[in-house]
Short mmCIF file of C-alpha atoms and ligand atoms in Angstrom, two decimals:
data_model
loop_
_atom_site.label_atom_id
_atom_site.label_comp_id
_atom_site.label_asym_id
_atom_site.label_seq_id
_atom_site.Cartn_x
_atom_site.Cartn_y
_atom_site.Cartn_z
CA MET R 1 -4.46 -38.02 33.00
CA GLU R 2 -6.12 -35.40 35.11
CA HIS R 3 -4.45 -32.30 33.74
CA LEU R 4 -2.95 -32.19 30.33
CA PRO R 5 -0.19 -29.54 30.31
CA THR R 6 -0.75 -26.89 27.63
CA LEU R 7 2.96 -25.97 27.28
CA HIS R 8 2.42 -22.77 25.27
CA THR R 9 0.04 -24.53 22.89
CA ALA R 10 -3.51 -23.25 22.32
CA PRO R 11 -5.76 -25.60 24.36
CA GLU R 12 -8.04 -25.96 21.31
CA ARG R 13 -5.17 -27.69 19.53
CA LEU R 14 -4.90 -30.38 22.24
CA ARG R 15 -6.94 -33.49 22.89
CA GLN R 16 -6.08 -36.52 24.99
CA LEU R 17 -7.50 -39.49 23.11
CA ASN R 18 -7.57 -41.97 26.01
CA ASP R 19 -7.60 -41.83 29.80
CA LYS R 20 -4.35 -43.67 30.51
CA THR R 21 -1.68 -42.43 32.91
CA LEU R 22 2.00 -41.69 32.36
CA ASN R 23 4.52 -44.48 32.59
CA ALA R 24 7.00 -42.78 34.92
CA ASP R 25 9.61 -45.49 34.24
CA GLY R 26 9.41 -44.95 30.49
CA LYS R 27 12.68 -44.20 28.71
CA PHE R 28 11.41 -41.56 26.27
CA LEU R 29 8.43 -39.59 25.15
CA LEU R 30 7.36 -40.58 21.65
CA TYR R 31 6.08 -38.32 18.91
CA TRP R 32 4.31 -40.54 16.41
CA MET R 33 4.51 -38.42 13.28
CA GLN R 34 1.77 -39.12 10.76
CA HIS R 35 0.21 -36.09 9.09
CA GLY R 36 2.62 -33.34 10.15
CA GLN R 37 5.64 -34.53 8.16
CA ARG R 38 7.98 -31.64 8.93
CA ALA R 39 10.53 -30.60 11.50
CA HIS R 40 9.74 -26.88 11.20
CA GLU R 41 6.69 -25.10 12.63
CA ASN R 42 5.17 -28.34 13.75
CA PRO R 43 3.00 -27.83 16.86
CA ALA R 44 2.86 -31.58 17.62
CA LEU R 45 6.65 -31.96 17.49
CA GLU R 46 7.29 -28.89 19.64
CA TYR R 47 4.62 -29.96 22.11
CA ALA R 48 6.29 -33.38 22.37
CA ILE R 49 9.72 -31.81 22.98
CA ARG R 50 8.37 -29.45 25.65
CA TRP R 51 6.51 -32.23 27.40
CA ALA R 52 9.58 -34.48 27.29
CA ASN R 53 11.66 -31.61 28.76
CA ASP R 54 9.10 -31.18 31.56
CA LEU R 55 9.24 -34.88 32.33
CA ASP R 56 13.04 -34.87 32.15
CA LYS R 57 13.01 -37.47 29.36
CA PRO R 58 14.34 -37.50 25.82
CA CYS R 59 11.94 -37.23 22.89
CA VAL R 60 11.99 -39.80 20.08
CA VAL R 61 10.17 -39.37 16.77
CA ALA R 62 8.80 -42.34 14.80
CA PHE R 63 6.97 -42.69 11.50
CA SER R 64 5.43 -45.97 10.34
CA LEU R 65 5.48 -46.70 6.61
CA MET R 66 2.82 -48.96 5.18
CA ASP R 67 3.42 -50.70 1.84
CA ASP R 68 -0.27 -51.11 1.06
CA TYR R 69 -1.55 -47.67 2.05
CA PRO R 70 -4.69 -47.12 -0.08
CA ASP R 71 -3.82 -45.91 -3.59
CA GLY R 72 -0.17 -45.45 -2.66
CA SER R 73 2.35 -45.88 -5.47
CA LEU R 74 6.02 -45.20 -6.16
CA ARG R 75 5.09 -41.61 -7.06
CA HIS R 76 3.57 -40.95 -3.63
CA PHE R 77 6.08 -42.93 -1.58
CA GLN R 78 9.10 -41.34 -3.18
CA PHE R 79 7.73 -37.82 -2.62
CA MET R 80 6.88 -38.65 0.98
CA LEU R 81 10.25 -40.24 1.72
CA GLU R 82 12.09 -37.25 0.25
CA GLY R 83 10.25 -35.17 2.83
CA LEU R 84 10.89 -37.63 5.66
CA LYS R 85 14.61 -37.76 4.87
CA GLU R 86 14.77 -34.02 5.39
CA VAL R 87 12.84 -34.45 8.66
CA ALA R 88 15.31 -37.12 9.84
CA ASP R 89 18.31 -34.92 9.00
CA ARG R 90 16.85 -31.84 10.66
CA LEU R 91 15.89 -33.78 13.80
CA ALA R 92 19.42 -35.23 13.98
CA GLU R 93 20.77 -31.66 13.98
CA ARG R 94 18.56 -31.06 17.02
CA GLY R 95 19.88 -34.21 18.71
CA LEU R 96 16.65 -36.13 18.17
CA LYS R 97 16.27 -39.68 17.01
CA PHE R 98 13.99 -40.44 14.07
CA CYS R 99 12.92 -44.07 13.62
CA LEU R 100 11.34 -45.37 10.46
CA LEU R 101 9.02 -48.27 11.25
CA HIS R 102 7.51 -50.62 8.71
CA GLY R 103 3.89 -51.69 8.95
CA GLU R 104 0.42 -50.47 9.87
CA PRO R 105 0.98 -47.60 12.34
CA SER R 106 -1.62 -48.72 14.88
CA LYS R 107 0.28 -52.01 15.31
CA ARG R 108 3.89 -50.90 14.91
CA ILE R 109 3.59 -47.79 17.07
CA ASP R 110 1.92 -49.85 19.78
CA GLU R 111 4.84 -52.30 19.80
CA PHE R 112 7.46 -49.58 19.52
CA ALA R 113 5.95 -47.59 22.39
CA LYS R 114 6.48 -50.21 25.10
CA ASP R 115 9.17 -48.06 26.74
CA ALA R 116 7.45 -44.73 26.20
CA VAL R 117 6.25 -42.41 28.97
CA ALA R 118 3.49 -41.03 26.76
CA ILE R 119 2.74 -40.51 23.08
CA VAL R 120 2.00 -37.37 21.16
CA THR R 121 0.64 -37.41 17.63
CA ASP R 122 -0.72 -34.97 15.07
CA HIS R 123 -4.25 -34.77 13.65
CA GLY R 124 -5.57 -37.03 10.88
CA TYR R 125 -8.96 -36.56 9.25
CA LEU R 126 -9.66 -39.47 6.97
CA ARG R 127 -11.23 -42.72 8.18
CA ILE R 128 -8.00 -44.67 8.13
CA HIS R 129 -6.19 -42.00 10.15
CA ARG R 130 -9.00 -41.82 12.68
CA ARG R 131 -9.04 -45.61 12.99
CA TRP R 132 -5.29 -45.77 13.68
CA ARG R 133 -5.64 -43.18 16.45
CA ALA R 134 -8.71 -44.88 17.94
CA GLU R 135 -7.01 -48.30 17.95
CA LEU R 136 -3.87 -46.91 19.52
CA ALA R 137 -5.79 -44.94 22.13
CA GLU R 138 -7.34 -48.25 23.17
CA SER R 139 -4.29 -50.53 23.01
CA LEU R 140 -1.65 -48.24 24.52
CA SER R 141 -1.15 -48.26 28.26
CA VAL R 142 0.04 -44.63 28.27
CA PRO R 143 -1.60 -41.33 27.28
CA LEU R 144 -2.08 -40.60 23.58
CA VAL R 145 -2.32 -36.85 22.98
CA ARG R 146 -3.30 -35.35 19.64
CA VAL R 147 -2.01 -31.90 18.65
CA GLU R 148 -3.67 -30.11 15.75
CA GLY R 149 -1.13 -28.45 13.46
CA GLU R 150 -2.39 -29.09 9.93
CA LEU R 151 -5.24 -26.59 9.93
CA VAL R 152 -5.01 -22.98 10.97
CA VAL R 153 -8.27 -23.08 12.94
CA PRO R 154 -8.84 -26.51 14.56
CA VAL R 155 -11.75 -28.25 12.87
CA GLU R 156 -13.99 -28.44 15.93
CA THR R 157 -13.20 -24.85 16.91
CA ALA R 158 -14.27 -23.53 13.51
CA SER R 159 -17.58 -25.38 13.63
CA ASP R 160 -19.27 -28.16 15.58
CA LYS R 161 -21.18 -29.47 12.57
CA ARG R 162 -20.95 -30.27 8.89
CA GLU R 163 -21.18 -26.95 7.04
CA TYR R 164 -23.30 -26.45 3.98
CA ALA R 165 -20.95 -24.34 1.89
CA ALA R 166 -18.05 -21.88 2.04
CA ARG R 167 -20.45 -19.06 2.85
CA THR R 168 -21.63 -20.78 6.04
CA ILE R 169 -18.14 -21.36 7.46
CA ARG R 170 -16.14 -18.39 6.11
CA ASP R 171 -16.85 -15.94 8.93
CA GLN R 172 -16.44 -18.56 11.63
CA ILE R 173 -12.98 -19.42 10.33
CA MET R 174 -11.84 -15.90 9.52
CA GLU R 175 -12.89 -14.60 12.94
CA ARG R 176 -10.50 -17.04 14.60
CA VAL R 177 -7.59 -17.05 12.16
CA ASP R 178 -5.54 -14.49 14.08
CA ASP R 179 -5.82 -16.56 17.26
CA PHE R 180 -4.16 -19.55 15.63
CA SER R 181 -1.78 -18.34 12.94
CA GLY R 182 1.15 -17.29 15.13
CA GLN R 183 4.56 -18.89 14.66
CA THR R 184 5.26 -22.13 16.55
CA SER R 185 8.57 -21.47 18.25
CA GLU R 186 11.21 -24.18 18.48
CA THR R 187 12.19 -25.57 21.87
CA LYS R 188 15.66 -26.92 22.54
CA PRO R 189 15.48 -30.53 23.71
CA LYS R 190 16.88 -30.90 27.25
CA HIS R 191 18.06 -34.43 26.52
CA ALA R 192 19.38 -35.69 23.22
CA SER R 193 17.78 -38.94 22.08
CA LYS R 194 19.94 -39.74 19.07
CA ASN R 195 22.09 -42.21 21.03
CA LEU R 196 19.24 -44.01 22.75
CA HIS R 197 19.10 -47.76 22.14
CA VAL R 198 15.93 -47.77 20.11
CA ARG R 199 15.87 -48.78 16.49
CA GLY R 200 13.51 -48.37 13.58
CA ASP R 201 12.72 -51.22 11.17
CA LEU R 202 14.31 -49.59 8.13
CA ASP R 203 17.71 -47.92 7.86
CA PHE R 204 17.15 -44.49 6.43
CA THR R 205 20.47 -44.15 4.62
CA SER R 206 18.68 -42.94 1.50
CA VAL R 207 15.23 -42.70 -0.05
CA GLU R 208 16.22 -45.33 -2.65
CA ALA R 209 17.38 -47.78 0.03
CA VAL R 210 14.03 -47.55 1.82
CA LEU R 211 12.05 -47.86 -1.41
CA ASP R 212 14.05 -50.98 -2.30
CA ASN R 213 12.78 -52.58 0.91
CA MET R 214 9.15 -51.84 0.23
CA LYS R 215 6.60 -53.94 -1.64
CA ILE R 216 4.69 -51.20 -3.37
CA ASP R 217 2.84 -50.50 -6.57
CA ARG R 218 5.49 -49.15 -8.95
CA SER R 219 3.19 -48.56 -11.91
CA VAL R 220 2.95 -44.80 -11.37
CA PRO R 221 6.40 -43.22 -11.76
CA PRO R 222 7.65 -40.27 -9.69
CA SER R 223 6.75 -36.81 -10.93
CA PRO R 224 9.64 -35.17 -12.78
CA ASP R 225 8.31 -31.82 -11.59
CA PHE R 226 7.97 -32.22 -7.83
CA THR R 227 10.51 -33.19 -5.19
CA GLY R 228 9.24 -33.67 -1.66
CA GLY R 229 10.30 -31.86 1.50
CA THR R 230 9.98 -28.68 3.50
CA SER R 231 12.82 -26.86 1.72
CA GLN R 232 11.22 -27.58 -1.64
CA ALA R 233 7.87 -26.35 -0.34
CA ARG R 234 9.50 -23.20 1.01
CA ASN R 235 11.28 -22.61 -2.32
CA ARG R 236 7.98 -22.92 -4.14
CA LEU R 237 6.34 -20.52 -1.72
CA THR R 238 9.17 -17.98 -2.08
CA SER R 239 9.03 -18.06 -5.85
CA PHE R 240 5.22 -17.83 -5.81
CA LEU R 241 5.37 -14.78 -3.53
CA ARG R 242 8.00 -13.19 -5.74
CA SER R 243 6.44 -13.86 -9.12
CA ASN R 244 2.84 -15.01 -9.02
CA LEU R 245 0.88 -13.88 -5.97
CA ASP R 246 0.55 -10.50 -7.65
CA GLY R 247 -2.15 -11.32 -10.21
CA TYR R 248 -3.35 -14.52 -8.49
CA ASP R 249 -6.96 -13.33 -8.22
CA ASP R 250 -7.38 -12.95 -11.98
CA GLY R 251 -4.85 -15.50 -13.13
CA ARG R 252 -5.24 -18.46 -10.79
CA LEU R 253 -7.55 -20.38 -13.08
CA ASP R 254 -5.52 -20.02 -16.27
CA PRO R 255 -4.14 -23.46 -17.16
CA VAL R 256 -1.66 -22.05 -19.67
CA ASP R 257 0.16 -19.86 -17.15
CA ASP R 258 -0.11 -22.46 -14.38
CA ALA R 259 0.90 -19.67 -11.99
CA THR R 260 -0.52 -20.90 -8.67
CA SER R 261 1.58 -21.89 -5.66
CA HIS R 262 1.76 -25.67 -6.35
CA LEU R 263 1.73 -26.25 -2.61
CA SER R 264 -1.08 -28.82 -2.53
CA PRO R 265 1.23 -31.90 -2.53
CA TYR R 266 3.25 -30.37 0.32
CA LEU R 267 0.23 -29.33 2.38
CA HIS R 268 -1.23 -32.77 1.84
CA LEU R 269 1.65 -34.40 3.72
CA GLY R 270 2.18 -31.58 6.19
CA GLN R 271 5.56 -30.78 4.66
CA ILE R 272 4.80 -27.09 5.18
CA SER R 273 2.68 -25.42 7.84
CA PRO R 274 -0.48 -23.67 6.60
CA CYS R 275 0.16 -21.02 9.29
CA GLU R 276 3.57 -20.27 7.80
CA VAL R 277 2.08 -19.97 4.30
CA LEU R 278 -0.69 -17.73 5.59
CA ARG R 279 1.66 -15.37 7.43
CA LYS R 280 3.97 -15.03 4.44
CA VAL R 281 1.10 -14.38 2.04
CA ARG R 282 -0.45 -11.81 4.36
CA GLY R 283 2.94 -10.13 4.82
CA SER R 284 3.63 -9.82 1.09
CA SER R 285 3.30 -6.59 -0.85
CA ALA R 286 0.95 -8.12 -3.45
CA PRO R 287 -2.40 -6.34 -3.96
CA LYS R 288 -4.99 -6.96 -1.27
CA SER R 289 -7.39 -8.68 -3.67
CA ASP R 290 -4.70 -11.23 -4.62
CA ARG R 291 -3.82 -11.93 -1.01
CA ALA R 292 -7.50 -12.28 -0.12
CA ALA R 293 -8.12 -14.65 -3.04
CA TYR R 294 -5.24 -16.86 -1.91
CA VAL R 295 -6.43 -16.89 1.70
CA GLU R 296 -9.88 -17.92 0.47
CA GLU R 297 -8.36 -21.05 -1.13
CA LEU R 298 -5.74 -21.89 1.49
CA ILE R 299 -7.95 -21.31 4.50
CA VAL R 300 -11.66 -21.19 3.69
CA ARG R 301 -11.80 -23.85 0.94
CA ARG R 302 -9.16 -26.11 2.43
CA GLU R 303 -10.63 -25.98 5.92
CA LEU R 304 -14.16 -26.43 4.58
CA ALA R 305 -12.91 -29.63 2.94
CA HIS R 306 -11.59 -30.81 6.31
CA ASN R 307 -14.87 -29.86 7.98
CA PHE R 308 -16.64 -32.05 5.43
CA VAL R 309 -14.56 -35.22 5.86
CA TRP R 310 -14.48 -34.77 9.63
CA TYR R 311 -18.26 -34.53 10.00
CA ALA R 312 -19.17 -37.01 7.21
CA PRO R 313 -16.70 -39.79 8.06
CA ASP R 314 -18.77 -42.63 6.61
CA ASP R 315 -19.84 -40.92 3.41
CA TYR R 316 -17.11 -38.57 2.23
CA ASP R 317 -16.14 -40.98 -0.54
CA SER R 318 -19.64 -41.67 -1.86
CA LEU R 319 -22.56 -39.87 -3.46
CA ASN R 320 -24.54 -40.51 -0.25
CA ALA R 321 -22.96 -37.33 1.10
CA LEU R 322 -24.56 -35.09 -1.53
CA PRO R 323 -27.13 -32.51 -0.51
CA ASP R 324 -30.71 -33.65 -1.28
CA TRP R 325 -31.20 -31.31 -4.26
CA ALA R 326 -28.09 -32.69 -6.01
CA ALA R 327 -28.87 -36.35 -5.29
CA GLU R 328 -32.44 -35.89 -6.55
CA THR R 329 -31.55 -34.10 -9.76
CA LEU R 330 -28.80 -36.59 -10.65
CA GLU R 331 -31.22 -39.45 -10.01
CA ASN R 332 -33.82 -37.81 -12.28
CA HIS R 333 -31.30 -37.57 -15.11
CA LYS R 334 -29.63 -40.92 -14.58
CA SER R 335 -31.13 -42.42 -17.74
CA ASP R 336 -30.50 -39.44 -20.04
CA ASP R 337 -28.62 -40.29 -23.22
CA ARG R 338 -24.90 -39.56 -22.94
CA PRO R 339 -23.59 -37.86 -26.12
CA ASP R 340 -20.36 -39.86 -25.98
CA HIS R 341 -19.27 -42.76 -23.89
CA TYR R 342 -15.78 -43.86 -22.89
CA THR R 343 -14.56 -46.75 -20.79
CA ARG R 344 -12.40 -46.16 -17.74
CA ASP R 345 -9.34 -47.37 -19.67
CA GLU R 346 -10.01 -45.00 -22.53
CA LEU R 347 -10.33 -42.17 -20.05
CA GLU R 348 -7.19 -43.10 -18.14
CA ASN R 349 -5.21 -43.26 -21.38
CA GLY R 350 -6.60 -39.97 -22.65
CA GLN R 351 -8.35 -41.50 -25.67
CA THR R 352 -11.39 -39.26 -26.01
CA ASP R 353 -12.31 -37.00 -28.90
CA ASP R 354 -11.58 -33.90 -26.83
CA GLU R 355 -7.90 -32.98 -27.13
CA ALA R 356 -8.09 -30.53 -24.21
CA TRP R 357 -9.45 -33.24 -21.96
CA ASN R 358 -6.83 -35.73 -23.18
CA ALA R 359 -4.15 -33.14 -22.43
CA SER R 360 -5.45 -32.72 -18.88
CA MET R 361 -5.33 -36.48 -18.36
CA LYS R 362 -1.80 -36.59 -19.75
CA GLU R 363 -0.68 -33.77 -17.47
CA MET R 364 -2.17 -35.56 -14.48
CA ARG R 365 -0.50 -38.85 -15.39
CA LEU R 366 2.90 -37.29 -16.02
CA ARG R 367 3.14 -34.47 -13.49
CA GLY R 368 0.82 -35.64 -10.70
CA PHE R 369 -0.65 -32.14 -10.82
CA LEU R 370 -3.23 -30.22 -12.81
CA PRO R 371 -4.17 -26.53 -12.74
CA ASN R 372 -7.38 -25.92 -10.88
CA TYR R 373 -9.71 -25.09 -13.79
CA MET R 374 -8.60 -28.16 -15.72
CA ARG R 375 -9.43 -30.31 -12.67
CA MET R 376 -12.97 -28.97 -12.80
CA TYR R 377 -13.29 -29.41 -16.55
CA TRP R 378 -11.71 -32.87 -16.39
CA GLY R 379 -14.09 -34.09 -13.67
CA LYS R 380 -17.25 -32.62 -15.18
CA GLN R 381 -16.66 -34.40 -18.50
CA ILE R 382 -16.37 -37.74 -16.71
CA ILE R 383 -19.98 -37.21 -15.55
CA ARG R 384 -20.96 -36.49 -19.16
CA TRP R 385 -19.20 -39.53 -20.60
CA THR R 386 -20.01 -42.38 -18.21
CA ASN R 387 -23.21 -44.36 -17.65
CA THR R 388 -24.20 -43.35 -14.14
CA PRO R 389 -23.25 -40.65 -11.62
CA ASP R 390 -22.07 -43.34 -9.24
CA TYR R 391 -19.65 -44.81 -11.79
CA ALA R 392 -18.50 -41.32 -12.77
CA HIS R 393 -17.77 -40.57 -9.13
CA LYS R 394 -15.83 -43.79 -8.60
CA THR R 395 -13.84 -43.20 -11.79
CA ALA R 396 -12.98 -39.58 -10.96
CA LEU R 397 -11.91 -40.49 -7.43
CA TYR R 398 -9.85 -43.43 -8.66
CA LEU R 399 -7.93 -41.32 -11.20
CA ASN R 400 -7.60 -38.37 -8.82
CA ASN R 401 -6.09 -40.45 -6.05
CA LYS R 402 -3.96 -42.60 -8.31
CA TYR R 403 -2.21 -39.75 -10.08
CA PHE R 404 -2.24 -36.54 -8.04
CA LEU R 405 0.62 -36.09 -5.61
CA GLY R 406 -1.88 -34.22 -3.46
CA GLY R 407 -4.52 -36.93 -3.95
CA ARG R 408 -6.05 -38.96 -1.10
CA ASP R 409 -6.52 -35.72 0.78
CA ALA R 410 -9.58 -34.17 2.42
CA ASN R 411 -9.45 -31.81 -0.57
CA SER R 412 -9.59 -34.76 -2.98
CA PHE R 413 -12.75 -36.32 -1.57
CA THR R 414 -14.47 -32.97 -1.14
CA ASN R 415 -13.64 -31.58 -4.56
CA VAL R 416 -14.51 -34.75 -6.42
CA LEU R 417 -17.93 -34.55 -4.75
CA TRP R 418 -18.09 -30.84 -5.63
CA LEU R 419 -18.29 -31.99 -9.26
CA PHE R 420 -21.64 -33.53 -8.32
CA GLY R 421 -23.01 -30.53 -6.41
CA LEU R 422 -21.44 -30.66 -2.94
CA HIS R 423 -20.89 -27.16 -1.46
CA ASP R 424 -22.40 -25.71 -4.66
CA ARG R 425 -25.83 -24.42 -5.68
CA ALA R 426 -28.43 -25.44 -8.24
CA PHE R 427 -28.25 -24.11 -11.83
CA THR R 428 -30.63 -24.22 -14.81
CA GLU R 429 -31.62 -27.83 -15.52
CA ARG R 430 -29.71 -29.63 -18.34
CA GLU R 431 -29.41 -33.10 -19.78
CA VAL R 432 -27.35 -35.59 -17.74
CA PHE R 433 -26.30 -33.03 -15.08
CA GLY R 434 -29.78 -31.94 -14.08
CA LYS R 435 -29.33 -28.86 -11.90
CA VAL R 436 -25.68 -29.58 -11.14
CA ARG R 437 -23.23 -27.01 -12.54
CA VAL R 438 -22.04 -27.80 -16.07
CA LEU R 439 -18.64 -26.88 -17.54
CA SER R 440 -18.64 -27.21 -21.29
CA ARG R 441 -15.92 -27.33 -23.91
CA GLY R 442 -17.37 -24.12 -25.36
CA GLY R 443 -16.90 -22.41 -22.00
CA LEU R 444 -13.31 -23.63 -21.79
CA ASP R 445 -12.61 -22.24 -25.29
CA ARG R 446 -14.14 -18.89 -24.39
CA LYS R 447 -12.15 -18.52 -21.17
CA PHE R 448 -8.69 -19.77 -22.13
CA ASP R 449 -6.29 -20.32 -24.99
CA VAL R 450 -6.94 -24.05 -25.25
CA GLU R 451 -4.50 -24.54 -28.11
CA ALA R 452 -1.72 -23.06 -26.00
CA TYR R 453 -2.70 -25.34 -23.13
CA VAL R 454 -2.57 -28.44 -25.33
CA GLU R 455 0.77 -27.29 -26.69
CA ARG R 456 2.17 -26.80 -23.19
CA VAL R 457 1.16 -30.36 -22.26
CA GLU R 458 2.58 -31.77 -25.50
CA GLY R 459 5.92 -30.45 -24.28
CA LEU R 460 5.75 -32.55 -21.11
CA HIS R 461 7.85 -35.71 -21.05
CA PRO R 462 8.22 -38.45 -18.44
C1 LIG L 501 -12.04 -32.30 -9.41
C2 LIG L 501 -11.06 -31.68 -8.44
C3 LIG L 501 -10.15 -32.48 -7.81
C4 LIG L 501 -9.25 -31.94 -6.89
N1 LIG L 501 -8.37 -32.77 -6.24
C5 LIG L 501 -7.53 -32.27 -5.30
C6 LIG L 501 -6.65 -33.12 -4.61
O1 LIG L 501 -6.61 -34.32 -4.84
N2 LIG L 501 -5.85 -32.57 -3.65
C7 LIG L 501 -5.87 -31.23 -3.38
O2 LIG L 501 -5.12 -30.77 -2.50
N3 LIG L 501 -6.71 -30.40 -4.01
C8 LIG L 501 -7.55 -30.87 -4.96
N4 LIG L 501 -8.39 -30.02 -5.64
C9 LIG L 501 -8.47 -28.61 -5.21
C10 LIG L 501 -7.57 -27.62 -5.99
O3 LIG L 501 -7.83 -27.73 -7.34
C11 LIG L 501 -6.08 -27.87 -5.73
O4 LIG L 501 -5.83 -27.84 -4.34
C12 LIG L 501 -5.23 -26.77 -6.36
O5 LIG L 501 -5.52 -26.65 -7.72
C13 LIG L 501 -3.78 -27.14 -6.16
O6 LIG L 501 -2.93 -26.21 -6.77
P1 LIG L 501 -2.10 -25.18 -5.92
O7 LIG L 501 -1.51 -25.82 -4.73
O8 LIG L 501 -1.20 -24.48 -6.86
O9 LIG L 501 -3.27 -24.22 -5.41
P2 LIG L 501 -3.31 -22.67 -5.11
O10 LIG L 501 -4.27 -22.03 -6.04
O11 LIG L 501 -1.96 -22.09 -5.02
O12 LIG L 501 -4.02 -22.67 -3.67
C14 LIG L 501 -3.31 -22.78 -2.45
C15 LIG L 501 -3.84 -23.91 -1.64
O13 LIG L 501 -5.20 -23.71 -1.33
C16 LIG L 501 -5.87 -24.96 -1.28
N5 LIG L 501 -6.94 -24.99 -2.29
C17 LIG L 501 -6.95 -24.44 -3.50
N6 LIG L 501 -8.12 -24.69 -4.13
C18 LIG L 501 -8.84 -25.45 -3.28
C19 LIG L 501 -10.12 -26.04 -3.33
N7 LIG L 501 -10.93 -25.92 -4.40
N8 LIG L 501 -10.54 -26.77 -2.28
C20 LIG L 501 -9.76 -26.91 -1.19
N9 LIG L 501 -8.55 -26.37 -1.08
C21 LIG L 501 -8.09 -25.65 -2.11
C22 LIG L 501 -4.85 -26.03 -1.59
O14 LIG L 501 -4.36 -26.57 -0.40
C23 LIG L 501 -3.79 -25.25 -2.35
O15 LIG L 501 -2.52 -25.84 -2.28
C24 LIG L 501 -9.27 -30.54 -6.60
C25 LIG L 501 -10.20 -29.74 -7.27
C26 LIG L 501 -11.07 -30.29 -8.18
C27 LIG L 501 -12.06 -29.39 -8.87
#
């Protein structure tokens, strides 16, 4: 297409991914929802509705569910479907049809889109999400337009290269935050699509009914603590703003209080907009230092993680992506004696001699969540207790993505590599870790009430 309409969307958020032209005879404009799984404050959805209105066509929304999505289990699918059910209901209130397809998105969306005028989608960062978009851009005969709505500052606007650390990207992001954090207003669809003769593959009568039709790994049960969806995310945000933002700067690492926002699973699936979270945090009456500390995590750290996976697409899940100093020092200490050694099964089952570590593994298995400091402590000990850095990395990533509701995210790959020195600096040289930062059990004991933490986790039940 020669001119992509901007339709009240920042041009930096828009990218046409192929050079196909509109199908004027198409029956509807399709929003292929993938990462932005919400019907509120979703720039891709609103862009699709506005474009459909301009073209005098209805807008249809489709999501394609894949049984064998990497590391997906009942825990992840149930949480995601809870969110999608809310999306379907909210879209129906707006007169829009939501179709649940079944299969690899690049194939199912291509087939489903035969009668579409054009397709809008949101932004995905991981290899698999980039591949789906690239394959669709090629196979579709109509335009595929990507709208960034999952980061406050679009990744290529913040920086055109892989950044070294938070300090090298912070100013670039923070200088542009005000340009991109405004509210995405809702547009009324000119034409309802809910009665169009298009059908999804799965009837979305209930989450359970859809799950019954899927062939998925059911070995990881749903989290008793987290229910998916935008309303749940908004409730968590409201209660965090009311009770815990005040004190976040000092308290955010304390695993006993566990007083952070717990939004990572929701942000992971786009069930809440980071712009909405940012505006509400900035507008709160909590002390400036607490608001600033939260913005550092939500914006600088989270968007640095996306910068990393975006600019290191082939390596973000391997030690090859480490900075030279970290790779060298880990190689030099590869053969150091490990004080203790545990197999992957022993680790997964929390059978080490460290009761704090076992508690962290139990919390991860049961809740699908772990307070931030315990994630660091947990991961660092895996380096200490396994034969090689490479095996430690594979084990940490496997457990992270299997159990965390917010796993399989840009944040997951980036933070697991942080354990090995990514985005960090060199420290005094030690056994096994070399110059990579060490977190010891002694340090954990000095900082927190470990007994109280273990007790809290003992109280958790499936
Ligand atoms: C070994 C390890 C593994 C991790 N795995 C994941 C993961 O799989 N998925 C995930 O989303 N985060 C991961 N993190 C980052 C961070 O620990 C979690 O995002 C955070 O603890 C989630 O709790 P919260 O939502 O209450 O965070 P809050 O403290 O309330 O922070 C708000 C938001 O800021 C972002 N954020 C916070 N800390 C970080 C960080 N270090 N890097 C990037 N973004 C951050 C998250 O989106 C978070 O939801 C990991 C960290 C470590 C050290």
